[in-house]
Amino acid sequence: MEGWRGAWYVPCLASHETLQELCRKENLTCKSIGITNRSLKSYEVEYLCDYKVEEGKAYYLVKWKGWPESSNTWEPRKHLNCPLLIQNFLRDKNEYLSRGRGGKAMKLRNHVKTLKPAIADYVVKKAKQRIALQRWTEELNRKKNHKAMILVENTVDLEGPPLDFYYINEYKPAPGINVLNGITTGCECADCPAEKCCPKEAGFILAYNKRKKLKIQPGLPIYECNSYCRCGPDCPNRIVQKGTPYSLCIFRTNNGRGWGVKTLQKIKTNSFVMEYVGEVITSEEAERRGQFYDNQGNTYLFDLDYDSDEFTVDAARYGNVSHFVNHSCDPNLQVFNVFIDNLDLRLPRIALFSTRTIKAGEELTFDYQMKGSIDLTSDSAEGLSPSKKSIRTVCKCGAMCCRGYLN
């Protein structure tokens, strides 16, 4: 078009494999996604779809990586050099069969020549889920700003990654909300904590001991050194700002609570575990969204009520690992308000610290009804605020001291 000088750029959400399939389907090359004249006809097994026996020989139906499903072919077992994919196929097949045997494994009889369509369908869904979860794991680890790893695991059902969730590392303020209030001064300590370190200047004690563990009681704020302080990155008063120090796993729970989070490392008492982030919105907007979330049966609203009740964090679409943390009436995490580069008492950062020693493999939880954590939930319908939901919500935490309801 004459006079046209601009262009719209829309981010592509399709995977490389999907784009490669489209290129091969149309016989097109694209170097940016690895499809050249040489690789246009290359073949790599992505997953196995089906199984059959013909004339005493075993065959697998192969889905080729970067090729559309219409290009799937039957290949003899001896031609396949993908032991892990064969192992996944057999495990998924036996998992499906065991469901009808009270959890006991059941193998196909030797004379069976083909799989039932329902079994093949399940195996394909599991293969696609495995790929989707692996891609999501890679995406989460690309976007995180801390050294520890994030893993994803689902051995319970066919649920894949959430479709409308975007990983962020810090607050995402709505228009008109400033989560950085222009702080321009910091402490002059050469070796924190000194007489005029950040906590003391704010009228509070240092939150951490010499082992960098929390030493204050719940309800008291944490004032960490900020970007204008003279102290360096090894300062003992810089804990939350360094991000999650533990490798964590987002996993599918087996009792109807949706996704949960477990630690892959031992966590000592009073240790910083993670920060709760999301969109920062006004309380009025939170009330409007809350009504919509209530109709869906869940919500991720977290009121910032340390000093007032003007703002709320909404982690429904934007958040980090804490988005998936479940409720417990006997939690192992506690909420604390943190101030670093923003000293506005209406906008604290929310940090979760361990209340006891947590073993590797143990699920991480906190009490949604504790101070500062009103109206927060996980993927399930738990944690709905009493002010936003008149129907009592049954608690599924399973703790000995379970209150029975979340509101």
Tab-separated table of C-alpha atoms in Angstrom:
chain	number	residue	atom	x	y	z
A	1	MET	CA	0.000	0.000	0.000
A	2	GLU	CA	1.442	3.377	-1.014
A	3	GLY	CA	2.506	5.514	1.933
A	4	TRP	CA	2.434	2.568	4.371
A	5	ARG	CA	5.452	2.802	6.656
A	6	GLY	CA	4.573	0.817	9.762
A	7	ALA	CA	3.774	-2.766	10.650
A	8	TRP	CA	1.895	-4.662	13.313
A	9	TYR	CA	3.953	-7.221	15.207
A	10	VAL	CA	1.960	-9.937	16.930
A	11	PRO	CA	3.821	-12.450	19.131
A	12	CYS	CA	3.471	-16.014	17.880
A	13	LEU	CA	2.324	-18.444	20.590
A	14	ALA	CA	2.785	-21.556	18.444
A	15	SER	CA	5.687	-23.872	19.249
A	16	HIS	CA	8.597	-24.446	16.862
A	17	GLU	CA	7.293	-27.945	16.204
A	18	THR	CA	3.870	-26.603	15.172
A	19	LEU	CA	5.448	-24.075	12.822
A	20	GLN	CA	7.721	-26.766	11.418
A	21	GLU	CA	4.679	-28.954	10.733
A	22	LEU	CA	3.066	-26.117	8.784
A	23	CYS	CA	6.246	-25.554	6.757
A	24	ARG	CA	6.619	-29.225	5.869
A	25	LYS	CA	2.923	-29.498	5.043
A	26	GLU	CA	3.283	-26.648	2.538
A	27	ASN	CA	6.824	-27.668	1.496
A	28	LEU	CA	8.271	-24.332	2.674
A	29	THR	CA	11.674	-23.513	4.180
A	30	CYS	CA	12.334	-21.176	7.123
A	31	LYS	CA	15.845	-20.952	8.590
A	32	SER	CA	14.671	-19.161	11.743
A	33	ILE	CA	12.795	-22.283	12.889
A	34	GLY	CA	15.295	-24.778	11.540
A	35	ILE	CA	13.571	-25.803	8.290
A	36	THR	CA	16.121	-25.700	5.494
A	37	ASN	CA	16.275	-27.553	2.183
A	38	ARG	CA	18.453	-30.144	3.918
A	39	SER	CA	16.231	-30.628	6.976
A	40	LEU	CA	12.931	-30.384	5.110
A	41	LYS	CA	12.885	-34.160	4.760
A	42	SER	CA	14.569	-35.094	8.064
A	43	TYR	CA	12.783	-37.421	10.485
A	44	GLU	CA	12.925	-37.694	14.287
A	45	VAL	CA	10.487	-39.627	16.470
A	46	GLU	CA	8.376	-37.276	18.611
A	47	TYR	CA	6.152	-39.897	20.232
A	48	LEU	CA	4.512	-43.267	19.570
A	49	CYS	CA	0.790	-43.410	18.868
A	50	ASP	CA	-0.196	-47.065	18.449
A	51	TYR	CA	1.005	-50.658	18.350
A	52	LYS	CA	0.268	-53.739	16.273
A	53	VAL	CA	1.686	-57.157	15.393
A	54	GLU	CA	1.798	-58.363	11.790
A	55	GLU	CA	3.245	-61.736	10.780
A	56	GLY	CA	4.902	-61.987	14.175
A	57	LYS	CA	6.620	-58.592	13.922
A	58	ALA	CA	5.907	-55.648	16.262
A	59	TYR	CA	5.165	-52.249	14.726
A	60	TYR	CA	4.654	-48.794	16.251
A	61	LEU	CA	2.749	-45.900	14.722
A	62	VAL	CA	5.213	-43.003	14.808
A	63	LYS	CA	4.458	-39.285	15.108
A	64	TRP	CA	7.436	-37.541	13.504
A	65	LYS	CA	8.718	-34.363	15.145
A	66	GLY	CA	7.959	-31.293	13.066
A	67	TRP	CA	5.632	-33.226	10.739
A	68	PRO	CA	1.814	-33.128	10.683
A	69	GLU	CA	-0.072	-36.157	12.001
A	70	SER	CA	-1.085	-37.002	8.445
A	71	SER	CA	2.562	-38.026	7.967
A	72	ASN	CA	2.481	-40.646	10.745
A	73	THR	CA	3.860	-44.019	9.632
A	74	TRP	CA	4.010	-47.578	10.946
A	75	GLU	CA	7.596	-48.576	11.669
A	76	PRO	CA	8.997	-51.958	12.778
A	77	ARG	CA	10.278	-52.039	16.342
A	78	LYS	CA	13.805	-52.981	15.224
A	79	HIS	CA	14.077	-49.766	13.177
A	80	LEU	CA	13.351	-47.509	16.165
A	81	ASN	CA	16.190	-46.188	18.303
A	82	CYS	CA	14.122	-44.410	20.953
A	83	PRO	CA	14.095	-46.571	24.117
A	84	LEU	CA	12.755	-43.781	26.355
A	85	LEU	CA	9.774	-43.131	24.068
A	86	ILE	CA	9.018	-46.859	23.908
A	87	GLN	CA	9.247	-46.994	27.694
A	88	ASN	CA	6.812	-44.058	27.983
A	89	PHE	CA	4.433	-45.746	25.537
A	90	LEU	CA	4.403	-49.028	27.473
A	91	ARG	CA	4.044	-47.282	30.832
A	92	ASP	CA	1.118	-45.180	29.603
A	93	LYS	CA	-0.535	-48.249	28.065
A	94	ASN	CA	-0.206	-50.250	31.286
A	95	GLU	CA	-1.397	-47.287	33.324
A	96	TYR	CA	-4.609	-47.175	31.306
A	97	LEU	CA	-5.122	-50.931	31.614
A	98	SER	CA	-4.472	-50.911	35.375
A	99	ARG	CA	-7.306	-48.468	35.952
A	100	GLY	CA	-9.788	-51.228	35.295
A	101	ARG	CA	-7.946	-53.610	37.602
A	102	GLY	CA	-8.049	-51.663	40.838
A	103	GLY	CA	-4.608	-50.196	40.270
A	104	LYS	CA	-2.949	-53.519	39.469
A	105	ALA	CA	-0.892	-53.643	36.292
A	106	MET	CA	-2.299	-55.770	33.451
A	107	LYS	CA	-0.432	-56.591	30.257
A	108	LEU	CA	-1.896	-57.314	26.865
A	109	ARG	CA	-2.003	-60.975	25.914
A	110	ASN	CA	0.533	-62.153	23.380
A	111	HIS	CA	-2.097	-62.971	20.779
A	112	VAL	CA	-3.513	-59.414	20.774
A	113	LYS	CA	-2.507	-57.878	17.430
A	114	THR	CA	-3.780	-54.311	17.843
A	115	LEU	CA	-4.575	-51.909	20.657
A	116	LYS	CA	-8.138	-50.896	21.367
A	117	PRO	CA	-8.843	-47.348	20.095
A	118	ALA	CA	-9.450	-46.128	23.664
A	119	ILE	CA	-5.975	-47.283	24.739
A	120	ALA	CA	-4.262	-45.704	21.731
A	121	ASP	CA	-6.199	-42.482	22.314
A	122	TYR	CA	-5.072	-42.350	25.947
A	123	VAL	CA	-1.439	-43.037	25.027
A	124	VAL	CA	-1.466	-40.188	22.488
A	125	LYS	CA	-3.048	-37.786	25.005
A	126	LYS	CA	-0.403	-38.678	27.587
A	127	ALA	CA	2.361	-38.157	25.026
A	128	LYS	CA	0.976	-34.746	24.041
A	129	GLN	CA	0.577	-33.822	27.711
A	130	ARG	CA	4.163	-34.835	28.446
A	131	ILE	CA	5.418	-32.623	25.607
A	132	ALA	CA	3.222	-29.694	26.670
A	133	LEU	CA	4.370	-29.901	30.294
A	134	GLN	CA	8.006	-30.094	29.201
A	135	ARG	CA	7.590	-26.984	27.049
A	136	TRP	CA	5.897	-25.203	29.961
A	137	THR	CA	8.748	-26.224	32.278
A	138	GLU	CA	11.269	-24.778	29.833
A	139	GLU	CA	9.229	-21.578	29.539
A	140	LEU	CA	9.000	-21.131	33.314
A	141	ASN	CA	12.747	-21.596	33.706
A	142	ARG	CA	13.472	-19.118	30.915
A	143	LYS	CA	11.329	-16.451	32.536
A	144	LYS	CA	12.309	-16.867	36.191
A	145	ASN	CA	14.968	-14.513	37.579
A	146	HIS	CA	16.354	-16.809	40.292
A	147	LYS	CA	18.891	-19.638	40.105
A	148	ALA	CA	16.745	-22.443	41.527
A	149	MET	CA	14.875	-24.696	39.088
A	150	ILE	CA	11.129	-25.076	38.517
A	151	LEU	CA	9.800	-28.525	37.590
A	152	VAL	CA	6.288	-29.598	36.546
A	153	GLU	CA	4.751	-33.005	37.248
A	154	ASN	CA	1.376	-34.617	36.575
A	155	THR	CA	0.951	-38.313	37.320
A	156	VAL	CA	-2.725	-37.948	38.208
A	157	ASP	CA	-4.745	-36.951	35.122
A	158	LEU	CA	-4.508	-35.519	31.604
A	159	GLU	CA	-4.523	-31.853	32.658
A	160	GLY	CA	-1.942	-29.768	30.820
A	161	PRO	CA	-0.488	-26.288	31.450
A	162	PRO	CA	-2.969	-23.512	32.301
A	163	LEU	CA	-4.003	-21.788	29.090
A	164	ASP	CA	-4.263	-18.205	30.378
A	165	PHE	CA	-1.401	-17.882	32.851
A	166	TYR	CA	1.709	-15.750	32.311
A	167	TYR	CA	4.788	-16.062	34.513
A	168	ILE	CA	6.153	-12.838	36.027
A	169	ASN	CA	8.827	-12.167	38.645
A	170	GLU	CA	7.481	-8.984	40.202
A	171	TYR	CA	4.311	-6.964	40.617
A	172	LYS	CA	2.543	-5.934	37.405
A	173	PRO	CA	0.832	-2.630	38.323
A	174	ALA	CA	-2.400	-1.567	36.696
A	175	PRO	CA	-2.364	1.845	34.949
A	176	GLY	CA	-2.071	4.663	37.468
A	177	ILE	CA	-0.504	2.537	40.227
A	178	ASN	CA	3.176	3.114	41.012
A	179	VAL	CA	4.810	0.213	42.841
A	180	LEU	CA	8.156	2.083	42.857
A	181	ASN	CA	7.700	5.332	44.756
A	182	GLY	CA	10.958	6.914	43.634
A	183	ILE	CA	13.125	6.081	46.637
A	184	THR	CA	16.436	7.956	46.328
A	185	THR	CA	18.263	7.194	49.563
A	186	GLY	CA	19.648	4.134	51.312
A	187	CYS	CA	21.744	3.229	54.310
A	188	GLU	CA	25.444	4.115	54.470
A	189	CYS	CA	26.411	0.911	56.270
A	190	ALA	CA	29.664	-0.689	55.220
A	191	ASP	CA	28.697	-3.777	57.199
A	192	CYS	CA	24.969	-4.163	57.870
A	193	PRO	CA	23.311	-3.961	60.273
A	194	ALA	CA	24.650	-0.711	61.721
A	195	GLU	CA	23.019	1.924	63.893
A	196	LYS	CA	21.273	3.600	60.966
A	197	CYS	CA	20.498	0.589	58.795
A	198	CYS	CA	17.208	0.505	56.841
A	199	PRO	CA	15.082	-1.351	59.441
A	200	LYS	CA	16.141	0.968	62.274
A	201	GLU	CA	15.522	4.044	60.133
A	202	ALA	CA	11.972	2.752	59.631
A	203	GLY	CA	11.542	2.188	63.359
A	204	PHE	CA	11.885	-1.605	63.369
A	205	ILE	CA	14.521	-4.221	64.116
A	206	LEU	CA	16.469	-6.203	61.547
A	207	ALA	CA	14.293	-9.147	60.445
A	208	TYR	CA	17.116	-11.679	60.007
A	209	ASN	CA	19.699	-13.292	62.257
A	210	LYS	CA	23.341	-14.022	61.397
A	211	ARG	CA	22.299	-17.206	59.555
A	212	LYS	CA	19.949	-15.108	57.377
A	213	LYS	CA	16.889	-16.739	58.970
A	214	LEU	CA	13.804	-14.826	60.049
A	215	LYS	CA	13.786	-13.782	63.706
A	216	ILE	CA	10.724	-11.517	63.945
A	217	GLN	CA	7.146	-12.472	64.809
A	218	PRO	CA	4.290	-12.612	62.245
A	219	GLY	CA	2.658	-9.237	61.755
A	220	LEU	CA	5.896	-7.254	61.931
A	221	PRO	CA	7.220	-5.801	58.653
A	222	ILE	CA	10.517	-6.591	56.968
A	223	TYR	CA	12.639	-3.655	55.762
A	224	GLU	CA	15.454	-4.806	53.474
A	225	CYS	CA	18.308	-2.734	52.085
A	226	ASN	CA	17.485	-1.186	48.721
A	227	SER	CA	19.193	-0.305	45.438
A	228	TYR	CA	20.541	2.981	46.884
A	229	CYS	CA	22.169	1.401	49.926
A	230	ARG	CA	25.959	1.365	50.184
A	231	CYS	CA	26.089	-2.335	51.129
A	232	GLY	CA	26.711	-4.971	48.467
A	233	PRO	CA	24.770	-8.025	47.243
A	234	ASP	CA	26.090	-10.201	50.101
A	235	CYS	CA	24.483	-7.961	52.722
A	236	PRO	CA	22.610	-10.105	55.305
A	237	ASN	CA	19.633	-7.781	54.898
A	238	ARG	CA	19.046	-8.745	51.258
A	239	ILE	CA	17.016	-11.962	51.261
A	240	VAL	CA	13.610	-11.630	49.597
A	241	GLN	CA	14.987	-9.509	46.753
A	242	LYS	CA	17.255	-12.384	45.634
A	243	GLY	CA	14.289	-14.579	44.732
A	244	THR	CA	13.368	-18.177	45.522
A	245	PRO	CA	16.485	-20.066	46.682
A	246	TYR	CA	14.924	-23.540	46.482
A	247	SER	CA	14.090	-25.744	43.493
A	248	LEU	CA	10.331	-26.284	43.463
A	249	CYS	CA	7.895	-28.545	41.616
A	250	ILE	CA	4.405	-27.632	40.435
A	251	PHE	CA	2.489	-30.905	40.680
A	252	ARG	CA	-1.038	-32.201	40.187
A	253	THR	CA	-2.685	-33.182	43.477
A	254	ASN	CA	-4.588	-36.477	43.733
A	255	ASN	CA	-7.450	-35.266	45.940
A	256	GLY	CA	-9.195	-32.655	43.818
A	257	ARG	CA	-7.176	-29.593	44.859
A	258	GLY	CA	-5.873	-28.915	41.340
A	259	TRP	CA	-2.203	-27.988	41.098
A	260	GLY	CA	0.038	-27.695	44.143
A	261	VAL	CA	3.690	-26.878	44.873
A	262	LYS	CA	6.260	-29.067	46.619
A	263	THR	CA	9.876	-28.418	47.484
A	264	LEU	CA	12.642	-30.524	45.977
A	265	GLN	CA	15.075	-29.511	48.725
A	266	LYS	CA	15.019	-29.490	52.513
A	267	ILE	CA	13.953	-26.091	53.856
A	268	LYS	CA	14.978	-25.054	57.362
A	269	THR	CA	12.715	-23.209	59.785
A	270	ASN	CA	12.247	-19.443	59.241
A	271	SER	CA	13.694	-19.517	55.716
A	272	PHE	CA	12.453	-17.358	52.841
A	273	VAL	CA	10.727	-19.603	50.303
A	274	MET	CA	8.962	-17.465	47.694
A	275	GLU	CA	7.253	-14.178	46.955
A	276	TYR	CA	3.595	-13.766	45.995
A	277	VAL	CA	3.258	-11.612	42.863
A	278	GLY	CA	0.547	-10.711	40.380
A	279	GLU	CA	-1.326	-7.713	39.001
A	280	VAL	CA	-1.664	-4.842	41.479
A	281	ILE	CA	-5.175	-3.420	41.174
A	282	THR	CA	-7.432	-1.131	43.216
A	283	SER	CA	-9.822	-2.586	45.749
A	284	GLU	CA	-12.720	-1.386	43.611
A	285	GLU	CA	-11.404	-3.356	40.620
A	286	ALA	CA	-10.783	-6.325	42.913
A	287	GLU	CA	-14.436	-6.240	43.987
A	288	ARG	CA	-15.543	-6.301	40.346
A	289	ARG	CA	-13.185	-9.142	39.421
A	290	GLY	CA	-14.094	-11.006	42.586
A	291	GLN	CA	-17.714	-11.265	41.513
A	292	PHE	CA	-16.621	-12.711	38.173
A	293	TYR	CA	-14.201	-15.155	39.840
A	294	ASP	CA	-16.892	-16.273	42.290
A	295	ASN	CA	-19.079	-17.306	39.367
A	296	GLN	CA	-16.174	-19.444	38.123
A	297	GLY	CA	-15.665	-21.026	41.538
A	298	ASN	CA	-12.172	-19.689	42.274
A	299	THR	CA	-10.155	-16.521	42.784
A	300	TYR	CA	-6.568	-15.413	43.290
A	301	LEU	CA	-7.165	-12.063	44.963
A	302	PHE	CA	-4.787	-11.140	47.800
A	303	ASP	CA	-5.578	-7.945	49.731
A	304	LEU	CA	-2.613	-5.691	50.573
A	305	ASP	CA	-4.023	-4.702	53.945
A	306	TYR	CA	-0.881	-4.068	56.000
A	307	ASP	CA	-1.684	-0.361	56.439
A	308	SER	CA	-4.885	0.190	54.467
A	309	ASP	CA	-7.134	-1.644	52.044
A	310	GLU	CA	-6.607	0.353	48.846
A	311	PHE	CA	-4.871	-2.260	46.710
A	312	THR	CA	-5.102	-5.976	45.916
A	313	VAL	CA	-2.806	-8.441	44.144
A	314	ASP	CA	-4.570	-10.533	41.492
A	315	ALA	CA	-2.526	-13.572	40.430
A	316	ALA	CA	-5.204	-15.154	38.230
A	317	ARG	CA	-3.461	-14.446	34.903
A	318	TYR	CA	-0.071	-13.081	35.954
A	319	GLY	CA	1.980	-14.643	38.730
A	320	ASN	CA	4.829	-16.935	39.713
A	321	VAL	CA	5.041	-20.342	41.425
A	322	SER	CA	3.038	-19.037	44.398
A	323	HIS	CA	-0.018	-18.955	42.107
A	324	PHE	CA	-0.220	-22.732	42.603
A	325	VAL	CA	0.329	-22.953	46.380
A	326	ASN	CA	-2.596	-24.608	48.185
A	327	HIS	CA	-4.266	-23.835	51.508
A	328	SER	CA	-3.793	-25.797	54.725
A	329	CYS	CA	-5.213	-25.334	58.205
A	330	ASP	CA	-1.796	-26.555	59.416
A	331	PRO	CA	0.497	-24.668	57.011
A	332	ASN	CA	4.248	-24.710	56.710
A	333	LEU	CA	4.480	-21.174	55.273
A	334	GLN	CA	3.686	-17.772	56.824
A	335	VAL	CA	2.978	-14.437	55.135
A	336	PHE	CA	5.137	-11.366	55.816
A	337	ASN	CA	4.992	-7.813	54.440
A	338	VAL	CA	8.269	-6.611	52.908
A	339	PHE	CA	9.503	-3.138	51.948
A	340	ILE	CA	12.563	-2.688	49.729
A	341	ASP	CA	12.531	-0.148	46.880
A	342	ASN	CA	9.024	1.013	47.709
A	343	LEU	CA	8.319	2.392	51.182
A	344	ASP	CA	4.633	3.080	50.483
A	345	LEU	CA	2.852	1.269	53.331
A	346	ARG	CA	-0.111	0.617	51.023
A	347	LEU	CA	2.046	-1.463	48.648
A	348	PRO	CA	4.139	-4.014	50.542
A	349	ARG	CA	5.683	-6.995	48.802
A	350	ILE	CA	4.354	-10.328	50.057
A	351	ALA	CA	6.887	-12.961	51.133
A	352	LEU	CA	6.287	-16.520	52.341
A	353	PHE	CA	8.631	-17.931	55.003
A	354	SER	CA	8.794	-21.466	56.401
A	355	THR	CA	7.268	-21.983	59.860
A	356	ARG	CA	9.092	-25.276	60.456
A	357	THR	CA	11.551	-27.622	58.788
A	358	ILE	CA	10.106	-28.831	55.486
A	359	LYS	CA	11.333	-32.101	54.006
A	360	ALA	CA	12.250	-32.534	50.345
A	361	GLY	CA	9.149	-33.695	48.466
A	362	GLU	CA	6.732	-32.099	50.948
A	363	GLU	CA	3.927	-29.861	49.694
A	364	LEU	CA	4.137	-26.159	50.494
A	365	THR	CA	0.998	-24.574	51.956
A	366	PHE	CA	-0.205	-21.574	53.899
A	367	ASP	CA	-3.402	-20.615	55.661
A	368	TYR	CA	-5.556	-18.477	53.382
A	369	GLN	CA	-7.271	-16.995	56.434
A	370	MET	CA	-4.099	-15.761	58.134
A	371	LYS	CA	-3.469	-12.058	58.434
A	372	GLY	CA	-2.678	-10.481	55.091
A	373	SER	CA	-3.816	-13.422	52.965
A	374	ILE	CA	-7.518	-12.881	52.617
A	375	ASP	CA	-9.217	-14.127	49.470
A	376	LEU	CA	-6.457	-16.228	47.955
A	377	THR	CA	-6.830	-19.668	46.370
A	378	SER	CA	-5.271	-22.276	44.109
A	379	ASP	CA	-6.688	-23.946	40.991
A	380	SER	CA	-9.419	-25.539	43.091
A	381	ALA	CA	-12.461	-23.823	44.558
A	382	GLU	CA	-10.736	-23.373	47.936
A	383	GLY	CA	-9.956	-20.162	49.746
A	384	LEU	CA	-12.938	-18.002	48.749
A	385	SER	CA	-13.222	-14.976	51.022
A	386	PRO	CA	-16.252	-14.818	53.343
A	387	SER	CA	-16.829	-11.243	52.186
A	388	LYS	CA	-16.968	-12.406	48.578
A	389	LYS	CA	-18.716	-15.753	48.942
A	390	SER	CA	-21.709	-16.533	51.134
A	391	ILE	CA	-21.636	-20.279	50.504
A	392	ARG	CA	-19.262	-22.047	52.866
A	393	THR	CA	-16.370	-23.719	51.053
A	394	VAL	CA	-15.303	-27.181	52.206
A	395	CYS	CA	-11.615	-27.470	53.067
A	396	LYS	CA	-9.693	-30.406	51.568
A	397	CYS	CA	-6.339	-29.835	53.279
A	398	GLY	CA	-6.546	-33.105	55.259
A	399	ALA	CA	-4.779	-31.665	58.334
A	400	MET	CA	-5.532	-33.128	61.785
A	401	CYS	CA	-6.620	-29.650	62.922
A	402	CYS	CA	-8.660	-28.927	59.761
A	403	ARG	CA	-11.421	-26.386	60.423
A	404	GLY	CA	-13.646	-28.099	57.877
A	405	TYR	CA	-14.337	-24.913	55.958
A	406	LEU	CA	-12.275	-22.108	54.517
A	407	ASN	CA	-14.697	-19.358	55.437
